[in-house]
Coordinates of C-alpha atoms and ligand atoms in Angstrom, one line a residue:
X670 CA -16.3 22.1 -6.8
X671 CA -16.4 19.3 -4.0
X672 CA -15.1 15.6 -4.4
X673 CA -18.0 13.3 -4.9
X674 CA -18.3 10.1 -3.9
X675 CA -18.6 8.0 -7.5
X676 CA -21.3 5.1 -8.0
X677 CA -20.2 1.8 -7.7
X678 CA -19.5 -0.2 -10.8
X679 CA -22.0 -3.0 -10.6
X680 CA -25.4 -4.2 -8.3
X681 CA -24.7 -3.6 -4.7
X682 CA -25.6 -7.3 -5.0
X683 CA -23.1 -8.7 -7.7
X684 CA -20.5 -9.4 -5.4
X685 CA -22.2 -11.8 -3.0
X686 CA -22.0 -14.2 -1.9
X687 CA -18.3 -13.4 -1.5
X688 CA -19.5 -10.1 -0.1
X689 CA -23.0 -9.4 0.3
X690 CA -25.3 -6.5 -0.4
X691 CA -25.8 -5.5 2.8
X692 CA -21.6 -4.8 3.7
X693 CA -21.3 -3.1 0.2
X694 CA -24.1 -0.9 0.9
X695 CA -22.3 0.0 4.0
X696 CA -19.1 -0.3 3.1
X697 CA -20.3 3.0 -0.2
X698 CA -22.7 4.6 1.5
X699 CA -22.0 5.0 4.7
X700 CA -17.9 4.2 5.3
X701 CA -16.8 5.7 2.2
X702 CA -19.5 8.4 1.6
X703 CA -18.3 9.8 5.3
X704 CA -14.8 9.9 3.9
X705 CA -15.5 12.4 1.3
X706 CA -18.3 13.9 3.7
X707 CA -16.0 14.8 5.9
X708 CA -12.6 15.9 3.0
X709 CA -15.2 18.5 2.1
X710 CA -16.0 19.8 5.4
X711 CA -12.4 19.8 5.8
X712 CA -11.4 21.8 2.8
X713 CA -14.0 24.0 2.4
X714 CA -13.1 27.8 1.8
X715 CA -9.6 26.9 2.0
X716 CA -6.8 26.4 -0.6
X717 CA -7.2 22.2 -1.1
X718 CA -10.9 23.2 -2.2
X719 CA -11.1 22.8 -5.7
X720 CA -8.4 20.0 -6.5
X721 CA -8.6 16.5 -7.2
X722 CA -7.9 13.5 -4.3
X723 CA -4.5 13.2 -6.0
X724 CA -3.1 16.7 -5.2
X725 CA -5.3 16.7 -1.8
X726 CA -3.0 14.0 -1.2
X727 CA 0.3 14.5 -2.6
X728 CA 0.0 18.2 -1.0
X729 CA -1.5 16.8 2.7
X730 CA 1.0 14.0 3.2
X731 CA 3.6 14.0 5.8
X732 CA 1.9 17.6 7.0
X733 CA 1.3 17.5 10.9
X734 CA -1.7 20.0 10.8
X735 CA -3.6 17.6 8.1
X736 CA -3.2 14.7 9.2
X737 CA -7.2 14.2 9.0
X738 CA -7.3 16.1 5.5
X739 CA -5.0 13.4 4.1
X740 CA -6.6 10.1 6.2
X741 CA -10.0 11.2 4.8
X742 CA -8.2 11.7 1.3
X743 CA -6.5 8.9 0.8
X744 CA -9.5 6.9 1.9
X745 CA -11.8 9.0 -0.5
X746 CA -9.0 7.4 -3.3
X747 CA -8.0 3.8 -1.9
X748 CA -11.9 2.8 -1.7
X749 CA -12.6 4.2 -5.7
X750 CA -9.5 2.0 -6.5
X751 CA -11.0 -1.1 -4.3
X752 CA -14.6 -0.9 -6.0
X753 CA -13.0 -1.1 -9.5
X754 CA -11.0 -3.9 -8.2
X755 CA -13.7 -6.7 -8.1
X756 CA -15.9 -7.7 -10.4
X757 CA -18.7 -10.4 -10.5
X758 CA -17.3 -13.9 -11.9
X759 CA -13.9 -12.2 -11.9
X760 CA -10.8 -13.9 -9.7
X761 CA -8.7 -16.3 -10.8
X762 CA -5.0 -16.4 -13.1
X763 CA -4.7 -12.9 -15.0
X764 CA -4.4 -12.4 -18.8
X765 CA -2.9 -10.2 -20.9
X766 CA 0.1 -7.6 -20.0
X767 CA -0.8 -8.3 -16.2
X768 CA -0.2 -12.4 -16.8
X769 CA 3.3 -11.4 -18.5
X770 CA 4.4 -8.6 -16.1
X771 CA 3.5 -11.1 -12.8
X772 CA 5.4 -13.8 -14.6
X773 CA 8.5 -11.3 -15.2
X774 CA 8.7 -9.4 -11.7
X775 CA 7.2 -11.8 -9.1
X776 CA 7.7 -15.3 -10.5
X777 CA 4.3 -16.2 -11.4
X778 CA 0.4 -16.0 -10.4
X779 CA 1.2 -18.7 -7.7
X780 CA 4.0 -16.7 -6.3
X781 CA 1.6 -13.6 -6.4
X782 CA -1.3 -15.0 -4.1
X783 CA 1.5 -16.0 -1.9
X784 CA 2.7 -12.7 -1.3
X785 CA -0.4 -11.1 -1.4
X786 CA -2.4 -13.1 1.3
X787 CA 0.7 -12.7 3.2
X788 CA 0.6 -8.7 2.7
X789 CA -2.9 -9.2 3.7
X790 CA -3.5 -10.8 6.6
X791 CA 0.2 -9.5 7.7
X792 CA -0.9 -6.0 7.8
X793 CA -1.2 -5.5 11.5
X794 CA -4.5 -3.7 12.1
X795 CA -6.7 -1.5 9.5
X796 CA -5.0 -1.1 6.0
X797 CA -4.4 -1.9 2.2
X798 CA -2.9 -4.9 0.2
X799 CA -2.1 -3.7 -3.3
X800 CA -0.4 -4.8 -6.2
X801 CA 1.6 -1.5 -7.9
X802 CA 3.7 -0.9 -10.0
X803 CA 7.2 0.5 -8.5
X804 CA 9.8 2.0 -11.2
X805 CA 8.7 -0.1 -14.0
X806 CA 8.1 -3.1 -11.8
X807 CA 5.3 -4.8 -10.2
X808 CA 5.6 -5.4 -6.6
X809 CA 2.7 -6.4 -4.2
X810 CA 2.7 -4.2 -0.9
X811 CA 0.9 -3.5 1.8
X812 CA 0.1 0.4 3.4
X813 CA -1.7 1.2 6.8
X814 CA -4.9 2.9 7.8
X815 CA -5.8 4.9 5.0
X816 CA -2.0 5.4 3.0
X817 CA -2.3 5.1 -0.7
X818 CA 0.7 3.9 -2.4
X819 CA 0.9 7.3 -4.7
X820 CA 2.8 8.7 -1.8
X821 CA 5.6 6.2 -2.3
X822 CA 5.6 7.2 -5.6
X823 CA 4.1 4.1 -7.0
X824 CA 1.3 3.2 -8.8
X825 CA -2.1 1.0 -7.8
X826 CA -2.9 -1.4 -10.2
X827 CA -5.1 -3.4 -7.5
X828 CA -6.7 -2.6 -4.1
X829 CA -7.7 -4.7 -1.2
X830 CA -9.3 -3.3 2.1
X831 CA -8.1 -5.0 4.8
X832 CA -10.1 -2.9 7.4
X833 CA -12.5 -5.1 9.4
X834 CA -15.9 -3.0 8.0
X835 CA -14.9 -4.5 4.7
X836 CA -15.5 -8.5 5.9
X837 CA -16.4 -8.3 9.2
X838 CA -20.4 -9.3 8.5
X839 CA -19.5 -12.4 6.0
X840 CA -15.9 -14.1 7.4
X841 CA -16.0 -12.4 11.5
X842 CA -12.0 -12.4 12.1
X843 CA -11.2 -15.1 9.4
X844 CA -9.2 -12.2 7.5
X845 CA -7.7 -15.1 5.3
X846 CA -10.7 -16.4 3.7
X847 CA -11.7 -13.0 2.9
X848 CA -8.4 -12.5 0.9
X849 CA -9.2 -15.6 -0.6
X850 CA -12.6 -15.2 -2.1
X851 CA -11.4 -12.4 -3.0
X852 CA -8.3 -13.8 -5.5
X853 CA -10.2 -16.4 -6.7
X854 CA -13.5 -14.7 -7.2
X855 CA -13.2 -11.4 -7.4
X856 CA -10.3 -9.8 -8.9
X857 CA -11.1 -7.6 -12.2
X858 CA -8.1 -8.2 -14.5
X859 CA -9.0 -5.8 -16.6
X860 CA -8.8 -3.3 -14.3
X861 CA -5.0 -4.1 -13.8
X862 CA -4.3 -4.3 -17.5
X863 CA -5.9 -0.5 -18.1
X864 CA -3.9 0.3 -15.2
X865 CA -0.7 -0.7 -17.3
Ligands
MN3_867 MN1 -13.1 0.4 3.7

């Protein structure tokens, strides 16, 4: 059995114009697909073949001699998690359990776009903003290159690449906007609230 690299959940074109077709047909086929390209090449014939991205990556982390096993992992996993982030005519204040549990443990939805454009564009160089949830609370983080935040023992409710292949065609080095569009277009509540 090898990890496969799962369809996206909508059009290639049903996120523009926030992102366009042609950087999500990059950003699936050809940045993402080479992550789990290259996991399989990696694990072939040896013990990792066989298990899912999770153990690949709970058993690769913090292990000098797999350091590429576990980047191409926990890219494999962070980019699954980012696709099933967004969806078309999504963005916006939550509902449900993810409205009440932002308004208990970070203050409110305002309070949460501050902290997560800050985790955003603060995250020096390729990486993740997230919102997870962290011994029962929400928290809003941010992890570099390709660390998911199951390694801190937390779980992702919501993804955000921060690399530049994910906006680099639409917003250039305007980081922020991207982050923007993304909040208030974007974001698939629902996603969070099966998450909790
Ligand atoms: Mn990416």
């Amino acid at each position: 059995m090898t990890i496969t690299l799962p369809d996206l959940p909508y059009p290639k074109d049903a996120l523009a114009p926030y992102i366009s077709e042609e950087t999500v047909t990059l950003h699936h086929d050809k940045h993402q697909q080479t992550y789990v390209t290259n996991l399989n090449n990696l694990i072939a014939g040896g013990p990792l073949e066989g298990k899912t991205l999770e153990e690949i990556i709970m058993t690769s982390t913090g292990q000098p001699d797999k350091v590429g096993v576990f980047n191409n992992a926990g890219q494999a996993w962070n980019h699954i998690c980012y696709w099933n982030s967004m969806t078309p005519g999504g963005g916006g204040a939550p509902t449900g359990q993810a409205a009440e549990r932002i308004q208990r443990d970070l203050g409110g939805y305002e309070a949460f776009v501050e902290a997560f454009k800050a985790a955003g564009a603060g995250q020096f160089g390729s990486g993740w903003a997230w919102l997870v949830e962290d011994q029962g609370a929400l928290k809003v983080t941010k992890t570099p290159n390709g660390e998911p935040p199951i390694i801190q023992g937390q779980k992702a409710l919501l993804a955000l690449d921060v690399w530049e292949h994910a906006y680099y065609l639409e917003y250039r080095n305007r980081r922020p906007e991207y982050i923007a569009a993304f909040l208030e277009h974007l974001v698939n509540w629902d996603f969070v609230n099966a998450n909790l």
